[in-house]
GROMACS .gro file of N, CA, C and O in nm:
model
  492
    1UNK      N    1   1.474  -0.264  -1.235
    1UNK     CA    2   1.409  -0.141  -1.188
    1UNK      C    3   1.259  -0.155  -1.203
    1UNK      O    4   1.204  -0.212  -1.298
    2UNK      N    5   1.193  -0.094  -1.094
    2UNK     CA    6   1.037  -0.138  -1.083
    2UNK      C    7   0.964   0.008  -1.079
    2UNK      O    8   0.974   0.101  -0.999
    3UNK      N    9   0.899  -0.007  -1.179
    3UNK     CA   10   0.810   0.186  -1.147
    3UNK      C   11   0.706   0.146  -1.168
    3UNK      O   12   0.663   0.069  -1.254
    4UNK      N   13   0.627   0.236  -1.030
    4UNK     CA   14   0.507   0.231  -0.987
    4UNK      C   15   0.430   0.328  -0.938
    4UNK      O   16   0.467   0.408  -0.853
    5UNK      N   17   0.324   0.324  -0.989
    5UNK     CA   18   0.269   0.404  -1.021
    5UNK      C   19   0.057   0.435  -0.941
    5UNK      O   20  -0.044   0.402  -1.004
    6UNK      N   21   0.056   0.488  -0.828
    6UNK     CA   22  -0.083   0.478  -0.772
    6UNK      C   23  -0.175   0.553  -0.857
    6UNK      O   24  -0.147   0.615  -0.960
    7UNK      N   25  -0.297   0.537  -0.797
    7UNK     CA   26  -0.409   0.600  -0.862
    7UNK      C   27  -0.516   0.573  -0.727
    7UNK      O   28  -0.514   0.509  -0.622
    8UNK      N   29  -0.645   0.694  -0.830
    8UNK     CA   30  -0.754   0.629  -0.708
    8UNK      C   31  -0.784   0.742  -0.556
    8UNK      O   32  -0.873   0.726  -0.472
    9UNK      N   33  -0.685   0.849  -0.557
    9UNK     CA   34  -0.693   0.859  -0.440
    9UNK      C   35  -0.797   1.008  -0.455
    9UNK      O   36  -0.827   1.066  -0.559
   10UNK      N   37  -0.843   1.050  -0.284
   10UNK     CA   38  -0.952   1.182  -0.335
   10UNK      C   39  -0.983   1.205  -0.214
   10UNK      O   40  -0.900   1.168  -0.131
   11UNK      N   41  -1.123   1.277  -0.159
   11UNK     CA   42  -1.178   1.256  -0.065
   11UNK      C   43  -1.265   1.143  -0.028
   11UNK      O   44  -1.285   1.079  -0.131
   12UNK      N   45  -1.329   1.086   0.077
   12UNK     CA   46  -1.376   1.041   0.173
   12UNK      C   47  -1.463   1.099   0.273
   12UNK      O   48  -1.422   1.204   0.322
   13UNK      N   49  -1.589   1.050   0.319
   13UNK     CA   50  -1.626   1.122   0.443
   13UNK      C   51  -1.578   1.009   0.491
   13UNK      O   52  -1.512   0.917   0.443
   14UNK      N   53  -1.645   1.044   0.644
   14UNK     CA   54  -1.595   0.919   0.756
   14UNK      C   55  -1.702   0.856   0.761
   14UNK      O   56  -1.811   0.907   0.783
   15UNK      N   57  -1.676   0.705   0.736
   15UNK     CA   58  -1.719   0.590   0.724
   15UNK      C   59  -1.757   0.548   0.612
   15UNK      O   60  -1.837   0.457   0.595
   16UNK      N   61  -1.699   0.615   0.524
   16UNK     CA   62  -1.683   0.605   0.381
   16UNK      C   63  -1.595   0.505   0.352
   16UNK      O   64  -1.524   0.471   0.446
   17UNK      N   65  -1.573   0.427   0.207
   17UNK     CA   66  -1.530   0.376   0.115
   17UNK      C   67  -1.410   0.449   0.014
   17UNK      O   68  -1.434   0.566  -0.017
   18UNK      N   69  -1.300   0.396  -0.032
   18UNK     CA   70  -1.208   0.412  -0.113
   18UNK      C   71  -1.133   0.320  -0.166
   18UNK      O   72  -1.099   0.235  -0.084
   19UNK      N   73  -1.084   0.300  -0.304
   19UNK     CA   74  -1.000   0.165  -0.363
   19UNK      C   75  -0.886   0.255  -0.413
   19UNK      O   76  -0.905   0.315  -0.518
   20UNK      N   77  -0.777   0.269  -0.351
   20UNK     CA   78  -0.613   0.282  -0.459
   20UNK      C   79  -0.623   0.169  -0.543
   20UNK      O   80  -0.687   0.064  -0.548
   21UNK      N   81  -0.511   0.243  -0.625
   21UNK     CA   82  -0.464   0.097  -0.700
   21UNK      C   83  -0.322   0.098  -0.720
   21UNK      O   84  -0.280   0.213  -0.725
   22UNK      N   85  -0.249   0.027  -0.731
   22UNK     CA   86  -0.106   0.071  -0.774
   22UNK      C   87  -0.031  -0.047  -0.886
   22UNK      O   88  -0.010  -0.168  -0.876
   23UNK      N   89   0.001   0.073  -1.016
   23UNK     CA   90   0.048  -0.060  -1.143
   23UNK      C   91   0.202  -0.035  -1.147
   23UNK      O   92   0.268   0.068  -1.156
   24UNK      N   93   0.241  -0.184  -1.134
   24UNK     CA   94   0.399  -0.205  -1.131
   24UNK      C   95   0.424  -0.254  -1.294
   24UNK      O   96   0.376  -0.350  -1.355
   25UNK      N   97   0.551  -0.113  -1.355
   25UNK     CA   98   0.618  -0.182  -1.468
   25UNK      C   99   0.730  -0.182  -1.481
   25UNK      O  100   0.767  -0.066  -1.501
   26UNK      N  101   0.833  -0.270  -1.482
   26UNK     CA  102   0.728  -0.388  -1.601
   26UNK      C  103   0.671  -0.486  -1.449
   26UNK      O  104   0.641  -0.425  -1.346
   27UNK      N  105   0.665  -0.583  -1.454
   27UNK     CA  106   0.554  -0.664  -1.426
   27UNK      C  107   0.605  -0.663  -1.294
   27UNK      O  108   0.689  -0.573  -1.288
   28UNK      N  109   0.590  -0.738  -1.154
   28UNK     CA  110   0.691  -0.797  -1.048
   28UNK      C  111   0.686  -0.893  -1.019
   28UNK      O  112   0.582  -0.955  -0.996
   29UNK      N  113   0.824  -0.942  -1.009
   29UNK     CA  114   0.884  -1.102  -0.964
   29UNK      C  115   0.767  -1.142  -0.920
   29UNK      O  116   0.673  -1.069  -0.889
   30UNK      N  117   0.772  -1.289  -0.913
   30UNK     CA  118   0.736  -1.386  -0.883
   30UNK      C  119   0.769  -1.341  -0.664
   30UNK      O  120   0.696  -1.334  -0.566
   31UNK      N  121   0.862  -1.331  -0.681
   31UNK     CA  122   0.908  -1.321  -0.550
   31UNK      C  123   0.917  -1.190  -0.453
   31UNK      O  124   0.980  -1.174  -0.348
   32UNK      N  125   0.822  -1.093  -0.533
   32UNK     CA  126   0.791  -0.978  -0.503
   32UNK      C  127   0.688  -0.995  -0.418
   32UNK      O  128   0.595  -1.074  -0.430
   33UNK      N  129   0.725  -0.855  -0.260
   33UNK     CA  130   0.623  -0.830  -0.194
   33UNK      C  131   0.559  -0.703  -0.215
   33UNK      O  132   0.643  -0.616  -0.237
   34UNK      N  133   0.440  -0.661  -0.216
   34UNK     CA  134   0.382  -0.515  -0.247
   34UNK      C  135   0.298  -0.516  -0.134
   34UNK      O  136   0.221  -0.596  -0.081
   35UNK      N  137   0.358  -0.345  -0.104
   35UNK     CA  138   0.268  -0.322   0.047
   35UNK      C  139   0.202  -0.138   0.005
   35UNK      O  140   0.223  -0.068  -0.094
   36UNK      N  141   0.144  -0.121   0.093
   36UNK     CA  142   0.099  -0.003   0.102
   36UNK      C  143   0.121   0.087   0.199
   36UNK      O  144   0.054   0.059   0.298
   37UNK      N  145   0.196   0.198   0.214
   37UNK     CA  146   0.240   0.307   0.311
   37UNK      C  147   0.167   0.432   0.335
   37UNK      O  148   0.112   0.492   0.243
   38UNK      N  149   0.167   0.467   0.440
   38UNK     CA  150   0.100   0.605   0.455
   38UNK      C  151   0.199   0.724   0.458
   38UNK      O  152   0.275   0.696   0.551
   39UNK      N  153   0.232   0.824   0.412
   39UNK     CA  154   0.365   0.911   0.433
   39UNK      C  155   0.288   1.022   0.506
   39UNK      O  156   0.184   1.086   0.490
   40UNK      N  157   0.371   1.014   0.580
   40UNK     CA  158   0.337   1.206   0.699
   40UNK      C  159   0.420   1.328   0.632
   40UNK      O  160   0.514   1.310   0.555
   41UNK      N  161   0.379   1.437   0.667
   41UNK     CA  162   0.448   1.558   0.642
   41UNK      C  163   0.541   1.529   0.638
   41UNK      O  164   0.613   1.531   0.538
   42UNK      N  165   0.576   1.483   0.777
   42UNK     CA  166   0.740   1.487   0.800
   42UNK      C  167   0.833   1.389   0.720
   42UNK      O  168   0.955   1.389   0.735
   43UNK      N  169   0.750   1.289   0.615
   43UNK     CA  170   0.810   1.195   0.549
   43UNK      C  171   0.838   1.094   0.552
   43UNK      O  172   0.885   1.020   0.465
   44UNK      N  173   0.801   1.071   0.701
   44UNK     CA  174   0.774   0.964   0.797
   44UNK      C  175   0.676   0.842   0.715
   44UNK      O  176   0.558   0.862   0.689
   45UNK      N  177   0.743   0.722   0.683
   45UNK     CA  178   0.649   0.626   0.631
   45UNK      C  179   0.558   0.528   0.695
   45UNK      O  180   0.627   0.432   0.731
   46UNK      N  181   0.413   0.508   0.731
   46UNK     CA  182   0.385   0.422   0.839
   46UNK      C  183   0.337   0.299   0.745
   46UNK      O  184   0.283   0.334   0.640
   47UNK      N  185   0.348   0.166   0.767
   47UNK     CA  186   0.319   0.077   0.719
   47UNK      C  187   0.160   0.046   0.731
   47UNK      O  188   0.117   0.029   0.845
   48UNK      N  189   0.081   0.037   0.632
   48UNK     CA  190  -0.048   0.020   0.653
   48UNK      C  191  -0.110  -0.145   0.619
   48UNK      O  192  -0.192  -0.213   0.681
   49UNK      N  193  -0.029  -0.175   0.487
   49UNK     CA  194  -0.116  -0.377   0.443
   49UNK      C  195   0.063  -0.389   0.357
   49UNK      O  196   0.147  -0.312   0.311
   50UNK      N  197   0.049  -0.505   0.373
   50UNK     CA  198   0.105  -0.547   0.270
   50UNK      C  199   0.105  -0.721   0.244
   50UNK      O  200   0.073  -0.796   0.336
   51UNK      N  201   0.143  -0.773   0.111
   51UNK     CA  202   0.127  -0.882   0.025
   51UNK      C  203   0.244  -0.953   0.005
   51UNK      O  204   0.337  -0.892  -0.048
   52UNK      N  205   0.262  -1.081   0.040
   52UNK     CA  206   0.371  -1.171  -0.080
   52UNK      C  207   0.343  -1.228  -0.205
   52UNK      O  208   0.241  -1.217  -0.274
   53UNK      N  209   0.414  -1.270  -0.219
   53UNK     CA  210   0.367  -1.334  -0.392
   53UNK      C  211   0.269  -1.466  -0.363
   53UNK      O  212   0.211  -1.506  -0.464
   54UNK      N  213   0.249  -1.521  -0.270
   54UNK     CA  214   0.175  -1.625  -0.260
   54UNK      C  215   0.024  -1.595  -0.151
   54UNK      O  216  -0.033  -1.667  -0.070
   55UNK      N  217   0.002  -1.463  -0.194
   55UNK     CA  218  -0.145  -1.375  -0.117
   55UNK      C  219  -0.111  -1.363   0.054
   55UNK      O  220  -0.184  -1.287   0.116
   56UNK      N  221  -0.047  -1.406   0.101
   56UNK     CA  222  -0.026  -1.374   0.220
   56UNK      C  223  -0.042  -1.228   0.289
   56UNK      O  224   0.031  -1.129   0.281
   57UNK      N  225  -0.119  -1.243   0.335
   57UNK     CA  226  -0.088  -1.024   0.394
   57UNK      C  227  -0.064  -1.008   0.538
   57UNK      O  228  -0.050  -1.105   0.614
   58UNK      N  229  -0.059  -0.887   0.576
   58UNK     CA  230  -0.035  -0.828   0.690
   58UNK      C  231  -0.058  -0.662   0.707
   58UNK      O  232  -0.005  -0.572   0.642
   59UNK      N  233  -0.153  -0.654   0.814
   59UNK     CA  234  -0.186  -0.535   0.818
   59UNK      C  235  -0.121  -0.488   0.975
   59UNK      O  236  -0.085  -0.554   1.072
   60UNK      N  237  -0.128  -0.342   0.945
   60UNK     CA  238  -0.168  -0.254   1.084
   60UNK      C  239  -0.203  -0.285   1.151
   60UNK      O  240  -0.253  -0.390   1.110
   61UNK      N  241  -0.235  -0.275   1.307
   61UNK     CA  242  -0.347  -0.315   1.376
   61UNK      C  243  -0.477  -0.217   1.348
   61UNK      O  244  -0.594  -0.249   1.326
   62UNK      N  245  -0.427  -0.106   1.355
   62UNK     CA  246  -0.518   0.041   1.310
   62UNK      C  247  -0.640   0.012   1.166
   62UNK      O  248  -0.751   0.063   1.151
   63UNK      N  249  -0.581  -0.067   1.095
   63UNK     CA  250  -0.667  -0.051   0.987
   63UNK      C  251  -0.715  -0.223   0.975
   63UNK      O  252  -0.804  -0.256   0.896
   64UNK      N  253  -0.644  -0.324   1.061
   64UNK     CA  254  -0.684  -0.437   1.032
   64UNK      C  255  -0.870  -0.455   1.050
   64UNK      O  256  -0.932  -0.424   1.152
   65UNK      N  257  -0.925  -0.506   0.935
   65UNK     CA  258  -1.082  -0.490   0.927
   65UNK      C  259  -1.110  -0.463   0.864
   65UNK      O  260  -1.166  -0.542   0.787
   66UNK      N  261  -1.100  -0.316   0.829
   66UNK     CA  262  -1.125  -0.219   0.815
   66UNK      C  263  -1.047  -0.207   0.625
   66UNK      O  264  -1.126  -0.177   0.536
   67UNK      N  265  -0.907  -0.230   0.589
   67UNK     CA  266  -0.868  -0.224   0.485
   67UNK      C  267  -0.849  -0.371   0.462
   67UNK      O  268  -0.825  -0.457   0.547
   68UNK      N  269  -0.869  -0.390   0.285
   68UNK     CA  270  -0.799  -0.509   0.257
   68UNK      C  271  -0.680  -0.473   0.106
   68UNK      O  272  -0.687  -0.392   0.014
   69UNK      N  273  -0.590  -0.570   0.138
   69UNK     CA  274  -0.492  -0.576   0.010
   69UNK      C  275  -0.494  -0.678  -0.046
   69UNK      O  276  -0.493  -0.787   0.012
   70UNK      N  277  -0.501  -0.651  -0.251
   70UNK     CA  278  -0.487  -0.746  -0.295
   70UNK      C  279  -0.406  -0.735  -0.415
   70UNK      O  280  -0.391  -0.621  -0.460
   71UNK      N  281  -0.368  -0.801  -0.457
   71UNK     CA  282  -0.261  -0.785  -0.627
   71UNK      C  283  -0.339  -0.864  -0.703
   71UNK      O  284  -0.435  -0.921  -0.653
   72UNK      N  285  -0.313  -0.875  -0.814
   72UNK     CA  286  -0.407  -0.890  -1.004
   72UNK      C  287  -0.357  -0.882  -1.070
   72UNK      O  288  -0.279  -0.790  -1.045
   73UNK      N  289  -0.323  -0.955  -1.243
   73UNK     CA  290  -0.316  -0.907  -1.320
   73UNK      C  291  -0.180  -0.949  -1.339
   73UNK      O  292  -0.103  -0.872  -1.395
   74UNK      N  293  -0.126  -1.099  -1.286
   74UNK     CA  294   0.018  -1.121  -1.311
   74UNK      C  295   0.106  -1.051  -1.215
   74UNK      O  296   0.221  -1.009  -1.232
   75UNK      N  297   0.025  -1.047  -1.102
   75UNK     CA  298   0.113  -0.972  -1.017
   75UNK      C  299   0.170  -0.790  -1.045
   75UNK      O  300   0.265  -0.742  -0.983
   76UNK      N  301   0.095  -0.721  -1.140
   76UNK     CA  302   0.157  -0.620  -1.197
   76UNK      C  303   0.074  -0.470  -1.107
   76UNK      O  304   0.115  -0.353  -1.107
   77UNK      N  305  -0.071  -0.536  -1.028
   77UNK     CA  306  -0.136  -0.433  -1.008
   77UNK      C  307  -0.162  -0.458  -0.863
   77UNK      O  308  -0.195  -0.571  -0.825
   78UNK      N  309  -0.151  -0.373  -0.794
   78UNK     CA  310  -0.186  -0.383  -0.639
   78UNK      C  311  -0.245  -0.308  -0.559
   78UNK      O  312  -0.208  -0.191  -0.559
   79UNK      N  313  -0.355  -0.348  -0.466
   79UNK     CA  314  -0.483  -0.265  -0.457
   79UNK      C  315  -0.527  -0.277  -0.313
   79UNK      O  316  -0.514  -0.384  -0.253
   80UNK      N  317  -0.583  -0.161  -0.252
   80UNK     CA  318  -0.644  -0.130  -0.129
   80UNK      C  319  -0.759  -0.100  -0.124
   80UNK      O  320  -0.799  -0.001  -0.185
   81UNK      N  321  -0.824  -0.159  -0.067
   81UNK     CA  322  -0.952  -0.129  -0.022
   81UNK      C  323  -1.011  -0.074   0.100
   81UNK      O  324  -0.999  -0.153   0.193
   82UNK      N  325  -1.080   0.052   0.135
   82UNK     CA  326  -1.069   0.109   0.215
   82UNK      C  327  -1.202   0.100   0.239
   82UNK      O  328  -1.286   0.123   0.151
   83UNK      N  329  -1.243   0.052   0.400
   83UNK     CA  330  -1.367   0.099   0.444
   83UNK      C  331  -1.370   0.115   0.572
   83UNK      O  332  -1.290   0.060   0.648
   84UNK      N  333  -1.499   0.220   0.619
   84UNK     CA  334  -1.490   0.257   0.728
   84UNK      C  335  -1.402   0.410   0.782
   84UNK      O  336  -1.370   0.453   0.892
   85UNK      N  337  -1.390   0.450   0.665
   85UNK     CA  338  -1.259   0.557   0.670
   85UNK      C  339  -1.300   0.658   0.786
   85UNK      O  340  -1.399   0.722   0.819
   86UNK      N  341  -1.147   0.634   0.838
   86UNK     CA  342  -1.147   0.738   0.982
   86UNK      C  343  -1.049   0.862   0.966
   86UNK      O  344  -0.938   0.867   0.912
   87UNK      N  345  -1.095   0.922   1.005
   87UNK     CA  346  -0.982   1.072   0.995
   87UNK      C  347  -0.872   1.033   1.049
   87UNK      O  348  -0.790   1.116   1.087
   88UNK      N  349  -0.865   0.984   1.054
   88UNK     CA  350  -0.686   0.955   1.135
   88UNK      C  351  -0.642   0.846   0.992
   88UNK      O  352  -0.533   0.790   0.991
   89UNK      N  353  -0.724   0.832   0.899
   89UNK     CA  354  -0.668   0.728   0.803
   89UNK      C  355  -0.641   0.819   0.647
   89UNK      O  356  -0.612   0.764   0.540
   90UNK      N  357  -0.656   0.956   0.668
   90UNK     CA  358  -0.586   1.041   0.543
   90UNK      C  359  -0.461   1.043   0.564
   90UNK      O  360  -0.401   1.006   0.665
   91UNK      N  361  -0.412   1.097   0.442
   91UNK     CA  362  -0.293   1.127   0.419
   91UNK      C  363  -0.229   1.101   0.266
   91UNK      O  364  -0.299   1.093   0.165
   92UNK      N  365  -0.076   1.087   0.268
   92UNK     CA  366  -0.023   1.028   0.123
   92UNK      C  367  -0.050   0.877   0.112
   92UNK      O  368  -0.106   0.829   0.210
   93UNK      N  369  -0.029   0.814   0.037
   93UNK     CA  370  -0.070   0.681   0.001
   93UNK      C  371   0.041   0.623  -0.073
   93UNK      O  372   0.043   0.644  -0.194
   94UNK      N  373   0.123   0.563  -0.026
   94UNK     CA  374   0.232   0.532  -0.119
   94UNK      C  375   0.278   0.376  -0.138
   94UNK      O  376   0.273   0.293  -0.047
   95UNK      N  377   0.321   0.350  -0.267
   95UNK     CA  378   0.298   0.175  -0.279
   95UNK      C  379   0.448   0.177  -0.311
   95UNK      O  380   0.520   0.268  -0.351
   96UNK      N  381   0.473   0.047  -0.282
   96UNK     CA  382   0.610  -0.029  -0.238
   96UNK      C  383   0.619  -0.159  -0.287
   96UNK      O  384   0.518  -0.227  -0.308
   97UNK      N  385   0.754  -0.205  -0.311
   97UNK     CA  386   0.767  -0.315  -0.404
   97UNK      C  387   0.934  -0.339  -0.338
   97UNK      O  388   1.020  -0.254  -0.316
   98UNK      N  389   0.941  -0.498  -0.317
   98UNK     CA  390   1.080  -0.550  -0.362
   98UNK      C  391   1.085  -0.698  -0.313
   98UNK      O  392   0.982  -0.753  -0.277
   99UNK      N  393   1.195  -0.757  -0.312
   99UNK     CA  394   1.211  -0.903  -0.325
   99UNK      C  395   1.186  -0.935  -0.186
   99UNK      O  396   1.258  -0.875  -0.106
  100UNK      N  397   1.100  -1.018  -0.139
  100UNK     CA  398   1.060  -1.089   0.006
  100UNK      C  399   1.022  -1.185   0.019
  100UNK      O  400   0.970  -1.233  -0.082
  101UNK      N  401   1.021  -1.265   0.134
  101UNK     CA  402   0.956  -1.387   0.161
  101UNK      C  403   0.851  -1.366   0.259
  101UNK      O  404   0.749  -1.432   0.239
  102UNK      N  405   0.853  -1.291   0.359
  102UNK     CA  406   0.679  -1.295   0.437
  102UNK      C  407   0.655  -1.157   0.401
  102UNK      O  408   0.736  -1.088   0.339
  103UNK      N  409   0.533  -1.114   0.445
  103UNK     CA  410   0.495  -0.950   0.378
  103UNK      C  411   0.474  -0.900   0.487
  103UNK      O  412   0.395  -0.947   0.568
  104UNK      N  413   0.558  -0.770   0.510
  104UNK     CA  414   0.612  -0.661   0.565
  104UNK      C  415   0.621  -0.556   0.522
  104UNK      O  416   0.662  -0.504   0.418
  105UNK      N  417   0.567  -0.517   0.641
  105UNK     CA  418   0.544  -0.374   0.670
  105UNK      C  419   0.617  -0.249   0.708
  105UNK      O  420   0.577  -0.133   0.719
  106UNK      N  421   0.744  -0.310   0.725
  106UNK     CA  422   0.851  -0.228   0.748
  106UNK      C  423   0.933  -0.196   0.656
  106UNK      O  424   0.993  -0.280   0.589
  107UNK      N  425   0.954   0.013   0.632
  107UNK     CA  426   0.953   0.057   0.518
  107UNK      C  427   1.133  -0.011   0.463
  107UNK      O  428   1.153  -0.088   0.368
  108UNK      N  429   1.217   0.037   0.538
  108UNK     CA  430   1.315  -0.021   0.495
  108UNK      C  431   1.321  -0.199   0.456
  108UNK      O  432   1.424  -0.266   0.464
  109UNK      N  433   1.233  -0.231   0.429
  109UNK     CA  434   1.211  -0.358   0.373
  109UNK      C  435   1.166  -0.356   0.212
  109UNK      O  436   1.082  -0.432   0.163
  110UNK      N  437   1.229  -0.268   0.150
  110UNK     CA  438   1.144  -0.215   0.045
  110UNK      C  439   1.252  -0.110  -0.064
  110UNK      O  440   1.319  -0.017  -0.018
  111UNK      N  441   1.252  -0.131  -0.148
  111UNK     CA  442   1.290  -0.071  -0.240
  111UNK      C  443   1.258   0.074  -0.353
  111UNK      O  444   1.293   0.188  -0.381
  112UNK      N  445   1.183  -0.016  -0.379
  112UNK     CA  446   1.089   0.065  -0.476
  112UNK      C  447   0.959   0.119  -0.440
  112UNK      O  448   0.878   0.064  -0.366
  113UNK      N  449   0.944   0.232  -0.497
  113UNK     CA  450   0.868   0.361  -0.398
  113UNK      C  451   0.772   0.424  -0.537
  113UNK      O  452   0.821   0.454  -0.646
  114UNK      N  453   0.637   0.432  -0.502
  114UNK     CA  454   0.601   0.505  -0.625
  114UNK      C  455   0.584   0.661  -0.530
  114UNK      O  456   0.628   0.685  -0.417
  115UNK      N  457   0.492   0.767  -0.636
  115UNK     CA  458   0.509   0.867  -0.577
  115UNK      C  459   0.391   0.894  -0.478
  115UNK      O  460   0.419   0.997  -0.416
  116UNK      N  461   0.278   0.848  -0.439
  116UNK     CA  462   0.224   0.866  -0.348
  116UNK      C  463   0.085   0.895  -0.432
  116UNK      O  464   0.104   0.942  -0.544
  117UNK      N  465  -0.083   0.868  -0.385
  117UNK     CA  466  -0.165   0.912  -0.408
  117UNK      C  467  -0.225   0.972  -0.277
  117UNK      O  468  -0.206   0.917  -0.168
  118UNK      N  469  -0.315   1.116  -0.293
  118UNK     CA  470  -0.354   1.162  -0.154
  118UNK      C  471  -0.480   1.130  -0.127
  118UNK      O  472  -0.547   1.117  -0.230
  119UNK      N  473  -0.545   1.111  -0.013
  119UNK     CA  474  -0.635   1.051   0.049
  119UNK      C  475  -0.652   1.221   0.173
  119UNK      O  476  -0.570   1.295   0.227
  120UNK      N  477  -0.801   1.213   0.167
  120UNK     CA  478  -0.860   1.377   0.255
  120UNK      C  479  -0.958   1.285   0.293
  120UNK      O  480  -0.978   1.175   0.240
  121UNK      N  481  -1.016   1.332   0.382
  121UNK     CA  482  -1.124   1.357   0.439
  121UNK      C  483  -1.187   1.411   0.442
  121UNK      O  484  -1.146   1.519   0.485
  122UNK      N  485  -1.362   1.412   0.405
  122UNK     CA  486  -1.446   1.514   0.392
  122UNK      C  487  -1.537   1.485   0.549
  122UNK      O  488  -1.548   1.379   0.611
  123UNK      N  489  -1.581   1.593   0.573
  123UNK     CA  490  -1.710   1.640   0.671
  123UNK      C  491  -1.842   1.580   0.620
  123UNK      O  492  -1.947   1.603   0.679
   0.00000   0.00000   0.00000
């Protein structure tokens, strides 16, 4: 069992800067992928970056540039970097974890769910 846990999240204006972070315990596999999700009202999960255990990523097209993902720390901490922030890029923020070989973005590819950090937009 993997619990995880974000941080980090707040407002933004647009074209602003933001870093989540998200700490996995206890630690994750070796063979763990960690990605990052956006959740809608409706609960709806959209895939935004995600990581394999050997740095590989894959983004959005929407945010490719623009965000980067990285993990640290023995693999235990996993992190977004946000720039350029566009109003269409708020929302929940939710980090994801489970056993993979390329890194994907697709939510049912995924197990473990932390509870979300929120991301606004300021004027």
């Amino acid at each position: 069992q993997v619990r995880l846990v974000e941080s980090g999240g707040g407002s933004v204006q647009v074209g602003g800067s933001l870093n989540l972070s998200c700490t996995a315990t206890p630690y994750t596999h070796t063979t763990y992928c960690m990605a990052w999700f956006r959740q809608t009202p409706a609960n709806e999960r959209e895939g935004i970056a995600s990581i394999n255990s050997d740095g590989t990523t894959k983004y959005a097209i929407s945010v490719e540039g623009r965000f980067t993902i990285s993990r640290a720390g023995a693999r235990n901490t996993l992190y977004l970097q946000m720039t350029n922030f566009q109003p269409e890029d708020a929302g929940m923020y939710v980090c994801a974890a489970d056993i993979c070989r390329a890194a994907t973005i697709f939510p049912w590819d995924y197990a473990y769910w932390g509870q979300g950090t929120q991301v606004t937009v300021s004027s």
